[in-house]
């Protein structure tokens, strides 16, 4: 019989020649466990997904309760399914009034796709502005607005009429005109190595979109659900988008995403042609039940209130001559080193010592720190000790 590792390499499509190859048998709270019982403290949260930790009991219960009622019943947008409508209502209740109409998807990339279509249809324009080093997903529309040519060149032709500008470069905003359908921006750039925009820059961007009629899309797929110390990162800047994207942390470990806009914007998907955006599984009832439990738990357990003090603890402990800079906000942090070799060595050493860290798609010279929001002081101290020891051994 072949081992799971052999089967993984044989029958599971590979995305690189150097996968992590950690076999996980069980996950609970901040920890992953191998079949041999080795315990790993997860500082990555499955890439900003497990904000509540793995298998939060309230999420697991909501999933089990829904599984006992029904699974898939029909395509999105036809039947009234309680988990969907209750989750949409809850989301609308925690968002600004203009963000009241929720279109559920299966993933982040699909949320990006839906939002780009929505902006084009609403404005009857095609020009889209995105940002250098951005990441919005891997499907062809999302890839078209990705700000890194290396990942795009093999897949051209992609969507036409897209311009890329630099974050925080005010002069670049002139590229936004009355031909621009939308500007899409990660509220805090993730895969670029956690780049935080200036508050005034986001305000200037909002103003430019208002002047030109371009819709402002904030991608909060990585920053949402408490990660940056607010429920959504845009609350840090006082700037409200026209369309908000979410996924990852949204389902407490279940696959779900959404693009959210005002009802008047969203309604353009209804006609000319009808059924402007279709998904079979989007807003799956089990994912919505899990999502609703996730959001209610983040709020009722007051998890967001402690994010800033946990960020401070990481920042105060992570001092080392090899660390060039710590960037980020809340528990979306980035340790800037000098080279990929350093990053690779440190992350290997950390994993050997039971701490999972990683790097970024467009910034492989920095380490990613994005633990579940439930991580405690002792766990942060232990994680930082292991990281510092690894840095000292370089
Ligand atoms: N947008 C951002 C900011 C992301 O970080 C990601 C995933 O890493 C995506 C979109 C794509 O989400 P998904 O992998 O669910 O398609």
XYZ file of C-alpha atoms and ligand atoms in Angstrom:
410
model
C 0.000 0.000 0.000
C 1.252 3.490 -0.856
C 1.711 5.979 1.960
C -0.381 9.144 2.134
C 2.720 11.087 1.125
C 3.202 8.933 -1.977
C -0.477 9.308 -2.893
C -0.271 13.073 -2.345
C 2.590 13.283 -4.815
C 1.038 10.824 -7.273
C -2.643 11.698 -7.505
C -3.036 15.148 -5.994
C -2.230 17.987 -8.413
C 0.939 19.730 -7.326
C 1.401 23.493 -7.318
C 5.176 23.479 -6.778
C 8.111 21.099 -6.527
C 8.586 21.948 -2.877
C 5.339 21.414 -0.952
C 5.507 21.521 2.866
C 4.546 17.811 3.087
C 3.238 18.043 6.643
C 0.566 15.442 7.234
C -2.161 16.706 9.538
C -4.381 14.280 11.363
C -6.232 16.632 13.652
C -6.526 20.359 14.387
C -7.885 22.091 17.461
C -7.609 25.689 18.671
C -4.186 27.088 17.729
C -2.676 23.646 17.088
C -2.235 21.145 14.271
C -1.260 17.541 15.033
C 0.615 15.031 12.860
C -0.355 11.325 12.773
C 2.646 10.662 15.056
C 1.178 13.119 17.568
C 3.625 15.984 16.934
C 1.997 19.273 17.887
C 2.426 22.463 15.846
C 1.468 25.965 16.969
C -0.161 27.526 13.899
C 1.055 31.071 13.228
C -0.462 31.095 9.746
C -4.131 30.124 10.434
C -4.374 28.239 7.143
C -3.569 31.603 5.503
C -5.797 33.917 7.528
C -8.730 31.499 7.649
C -8.863 30.104 11.187
C -9.263 33.417 12.994
C -11.295 31.633 15.683
C -8.803 28.788 15.828
C -9.370 25.364 14.338
C -12.687 23.623 14.974
C -14.170 26.196 17.295
C -16.932 24.300 19.201
C -19.632 26.839 18.270
C -18.726 26.559 14.588
C -18.621 22.759 14.738
C -22.043 22.723 16.423
C -23.563 25.037 13.798
C -22.180 22.784 11.049
C -23.562 19.639 12.685
C -26.968 21.232 13.256
C -27.200 22.297 9.612
C -25.982 18.914 8.299
C -28.953 17.366 10.114
C -31.372 19.682 8.246
C -30.227 19.956 4.625
C -27.114 20.246 2.457
C -27.298 21.627 -1.083
C -30.872 22.169 -2.239
C -30.649 24.391 -5.322
C -28.525 26.978 -7.146
C -27.850 30.331 -5.499
C -30.609 32.916 -5.441
C -33.754 30.789 -5.773
C -34.928 29.145 -2.545
C -35.085 30.835 0.834
C -32.449 29.155 2.978
C -32.332 30.286 6.610
C -28.523 30.043 7.051
C -28.000 32.301 4.008
C -30.535 34.968 4.881
C -29.548 35.073 8.554
C -25.845 35.358 7.715
C -26.507 38.077 5.123
C -28.617 39.976 7.677
C -25.893 39.672 10.320
C -23.224 40.899 7.899
C -25.394 43.849 6.858
C -25.966 44.704 10.534
C -22.216 45.049 11.240
C -21.378 46.936 8.033
C -22.098 50.535 6.982
C -25.651 51.011 5.715
C -24.570 51.174 2.071
C -23.173 47.629 2.225
C -26.451 45.799 2.599
C -26.712 43.349 -0.292
C -24.617 40.201 0.035
C -23.784 37.908 -2.878
C -22.304 34.682 -1.467
C -19.558 32.845 -3.369
C -17.460 29.755 -2.687
C -14.065 31.444 -2.522
C -12.140 34.693 -2.521
C -11.300 34.576 -6.226
C -14.983 34.157 -7.051
C -15.799 37.199 -4.937
C -13.243 39.154 -6.986
C -14.745 37.872 -10.238
C -18.260 38.831 -9.194
C -17.176 42.297 -8.061
C -15.345 43.061 -11.316
C -18.392 42.007 -13.337
C -20.688 44.021 -11.086
C -18.583 47.184 -11.454
C -18.446 46.848 -15.242
C -22.183 46.311 -15.499
C -23.096 49.103 -13.080
C -20.833 51.742 -14.644
C -21.021 50.499 -18.235
C -17.244 51.045 -18.329
C -14.374 48.604 -18.714
C -11.204 50.253 -17.359
C -10.025 48.774 -14.074
C -7.284 50.119 -11.837
C -5.348 47.753 -9.589
C -2.129 47.904 -7.604
C 1.423 46.706 -8.014
C 2.067 43.520 -6.027
C -1.616 42.963 -5.396
C -3.245 39.550 -5.075
C -6.967 38.952 -5.613
C -7.082 35.262 -6.531
C -5.943 32.903 -9.233
C -8.847 32.659 -11.696
C -8.465 34.546 -14.974
C -10.300 37.747 -14.009
C -8.593 37.855 -10.623
C -5.248 37.061 -12.258
C -5.810 39.952 -14.665
C -5.821 42.390 -11.734
C -2.847 40.745 -10.005
C 0.066 43.144 -9.761
C 2.886 40.722 -10.502
C 3.684 39.943 -14.136
C 5.664 36.806 -13.278
C 2.468 34.899 -12.430
C 0.523 36.212 -15.428
C 2.780 35.882 -18.458
C 2.048 32.192 -19.145
C -1.713 32.772 -19.113
C -2.187 35.678 -21.518
C -4.388 36.930 -23.032
C -6.092 38.038 -19.839
C -8.644 40.852 -19.330
C -7.768 44.023 -21.275
C -7.917 47.657 -20.065
C -6.259 47.286 -16.673
C -3.790 49.780 -15.181
C -1.505 49.168 -12.215
C -0.557 51.910 -9.806
C 1.696 52.130 -6.754
C 0.264 52.098 -3.244
C 0.500 55.479 -1.497
C 1.631 57.256 -4.705
C -0.798 60.171 -4.914
C 0.235 61.224 -8.430
C -0.760 57.797 -9.801
C -4.388 58.496 -8.868
C -4.667 60.604 -12.041
C -5.007 57.365 -13.992
C -8.534 57.031 -12.540
C -10.898 58.760 -14.997
C -14.531 58.785 -16.124
C -13.689 55.669 -18.153
C -12.757 53.744 -14.995
C -15.268 51.148 -13.845
C -13.497 50.284 -10.603
C -10.406 50.546 -8.483
C -9.625 47.317 -6.644
C -7.364 47.396 -3.592
C -6.574 45.100 -0.685
C -7.324 47.395 2.253
C -3.987 46.211 3.645
C -1.935 44.428 0.990
C -1.246 40.844 2.090
C 0.881 38.967 -0.404
C 2.918 42.096 -1.116
C 4.379 41.510 2.369
C 1.761 43.347 4.442
C 1.771 46.927 3.147
C -0.452 49.335 5.052
C -1.789 52.314 3.085
C -1.685 55.839 4.508
C -5.032 56.985 5.839
C -4.841 60.188 3.791
C -4.027 58.197 0.678
C -7.156 56.067 1.072
C -9.195 59.221 1.597
C -7.715 60.720 -1.597
C -8.502 57.491 -3.441
C -12.105 57.594 -2.206
C -12.386 61.233 -3.317
C -11.026 60.445 -6.783
C -13.505 57.576 -7.174
C -16.362 59.879 -6.119
C -15.272 62.523 -8.642
C -15.015 60.075 -11.549
C -17.854 57.681 -10.712
C -15.454 54.738 -10.478
C -16.495 52.157 -7.895
C -14.076 51.505 -5.061
C -13.613 47.803 -4.308
C -11.868 46.846 -1.074
C -10.584 43.282 -0.995
C -10.826 42.231 2.663
C -10.425 38.561 1.873
C -7.288 38.401 4.021
C -7.857 41.364 6.331
C -11.441 40.644 7.390
C -13.023 39.168 10.489
C -10.923 40.827 13.144
C -7.467 40.140 11.785
C -6.282 43.759 11.837
C -7.859 44.729 15.166
C -11.159 45.845 13.619
C -13.874 43.595 12.230
C -12.907 44.885 8.766
C -9.686 46.723 8.005
C -11.420 49.678 6.320
C -12.632 50.697 9.802
C -8.981 51.552 10.598
C -9.044 54.225 7.888
C -12.557 55.659 7.982
C -13.042 54.997 4.259
C -16.032 52.995 3.019
C -15.851 51.072 -0.261
C -18.655 50.650 -2.795
C -18.013 46.920 -2.981
C -16.489 44.836 -0.200
C -14.882 41.421 -0.788
C -14.527 38.792 1.904
C -13.707 35.079 2.202
C -11.014 33.176 4.179
C -11.916 33.942 7.838
C -15.565 34.254 6.884
C -16.556 30.590 7.289
C -14.568 29.602 10.389
C -12.798 26.957 8.270
C -15.595 26.288 5.755
C -15.360 27.509 2.144
C -17.305 30.701 1.564
C -16.777 34.201 0.199
C -18.906 37.195 -0.674
C -19.038 40.463 -2.547
C -21.204 43.042 -0.857
C -22.590 46.316 -2.222
C -25.646 48.536 -1.955
C -28.895 47.068 -3.187
C -29.035 49.566 -6.056
C -25.596 48.512 -7.317
C -26.214 44.797 -6.806
C -29.584 44.900 -8.555
C -27.918 45.412 -11.962
C -27.126 41.682 -11.954
C -30.877 40.982 -12.180
C -31.616 42.019 -15.741
C -30.352 42.678 -19.248
C -29.422 39.817 -19.167
C -31.225 38.190 -16.245
C -29.081 35.913 -14.041
C -26.022 38.125 -14.478
C -24.017 36.036 -12.061
C -24.727 32.381 -11.312
C -23.232 29.911 -8.869
C -24.427 26.417 -7.957
C -22.786 26.137 -4.572
C -22.220 29.796 -3.576
C -23.650 30.398 -0.107
C -23.765 26.704 0.718
C -26.054 26.313 3.750
C -23.418 24.514 5.829
C -20.833 27.210 5.061
C -23.337 29.957 5.864
C -24.285 28.297 9.160
C -20.583 28.056 10.026
C -20.048 31.656 8.931
C -22.882 33.009 11.035
C -21.557 31.130 14.087
C -18.066 32.462 13.347
C -19.137 36.092 13.170
C -21.380 35.800 16.249
C -18.527 34.191 18.191
C -15.927 36.774 17.143
C -18.310 39.441 18.452
C -19.638 37.687 21.573
C -16.199 36.573 22.774
C -14.884 40.082 22.211
C -11.831 38.673 20.437
C -11.064 41.815 18.479
C -10.506 43.827 21.658
C -7.312 41.868 22.398
C -5.771 41.907 18.915
C -3.852 45.147 19.425
C -2.237 44.054 22.708
C -1.212 40.751 21.043
C 0.324 42.711 18.150
C 2.246 44.815 20.692
C 3.540 41.692 22.430
C 4.788 40.227 19.129
C 6.434 43.535 18.222
C 8.101 43.918 21.612
C 9.468 40.363 21.670
C 10.596 40.166 18.053
C 13.737 42.259 18.242
C 16.864 40.854 16.630
C 19.685 42.304 14.523
C 18.605 40.127 11.581
C 15.072 41.616 11.604
C 14.997 44.658 9.289
C 11.436 45.680 9.989
C 8.119 44.415 11.352
C 5.210 45.602 9.232
C 1.485 45.169 9.566
C -1.532 45.746 11.707
C -3.088 43.596 14.423
C -2.349 39.924 13.869
C -1.447 40.412 10.206
C 2.292 40.871 10.628
C 5.385 40.519 8.502
C 8.980 40.061 9.664
C 11.263 41.525 6.999
C 14.589 39.714 6.611
C 17.327 40.034 3.972
C 16.899 37.045 1.689
C 14.736 34.102 0.727
C 17.484 31.762 1.970
C 17.098 33.233 5.466
C 13.312 32.956 5.285
C 13.486 29.351 4.107
C 15.969 28.338 6.803
C 14.006 30.042 9.586
C 10.666 28.625 8.563
C 12.142 25.100 8.270
C 13.717 25.404 11.724
C 10.500 26.751 13.210
C 8.444 23.901 11.764
C 10.985 21.377 13.128
C 10.477 23.035 16.508
C 6.700 22.961 16.301
C 5.922 26.496 15.072
C 4.291 27.002 11.679
C 5.248 30.189 9.853
C 5.409 30.944 6.137
C 6.238 33.671 3.618
C 4.348 35.742 1.023
C 3.639 35.192 -2.665
C 5.123 38.521 -3.791
C 7.577 38.958 -0.909
C 9.648 35.868 -0.186
C 12.182 37.749 1.930
C 9.751 38.140 4.824
C 8.019 35.842 7.291
C 4.256 35.742 7.738
C 2.777 35.947 11.249
C -1.013 35.514 11.200
C -2.038 33.309 14.129
C -5.600 32.579 15.204
C -6.929 35.581 17.131
C -7.380 33.310 20.163
C -3.599 32.846 20.582
C -2.605 33.589 24.186
C 0.360 35.373 25.825
C 2.244 32.161 26.654
C 1.868 30.894 23.095
C 3.096 34.198 21.649
C 6.109 34.123 24.011
C 6.932 30.535 23.017
C 6.550 31.271 19.294
C 8.795 34.338 19.486
C 11.426 32.402 21.472
C 11.570 29.719 18.752
C 11.746 32.339 15.967
C 14.533 34.269 17.752
C 16.537 31.085 18.375
C 16.225 30.208 14.687
C 17.370 33.721 13.733
C 20.367 33.462 16.052
C 21.440 30.210 14.439
C 21.706 31.815 10.962
N -7.693 38.252 -2.226
C -6.749 38.228 -1.273
C -6.320 39.506 -0.630
C -6.173 37.014 -0.887
O -5.215 37.005 0.066
C -6.625 35.828 -1.495
C -6.028 34.532 -1.123
O -4.937 34.431 -0.611
C -7.611 35.889 -2.480
C -8.137 37.125 -2.822
C -8.111 34.652 -3.161
O -8.898 33.888 -2.315
P -9.151 32.339 -2.657
O -7.846 31.617 -2.485
O -10.205 31.912 -1.673
O -9.638 32.287 -4.069
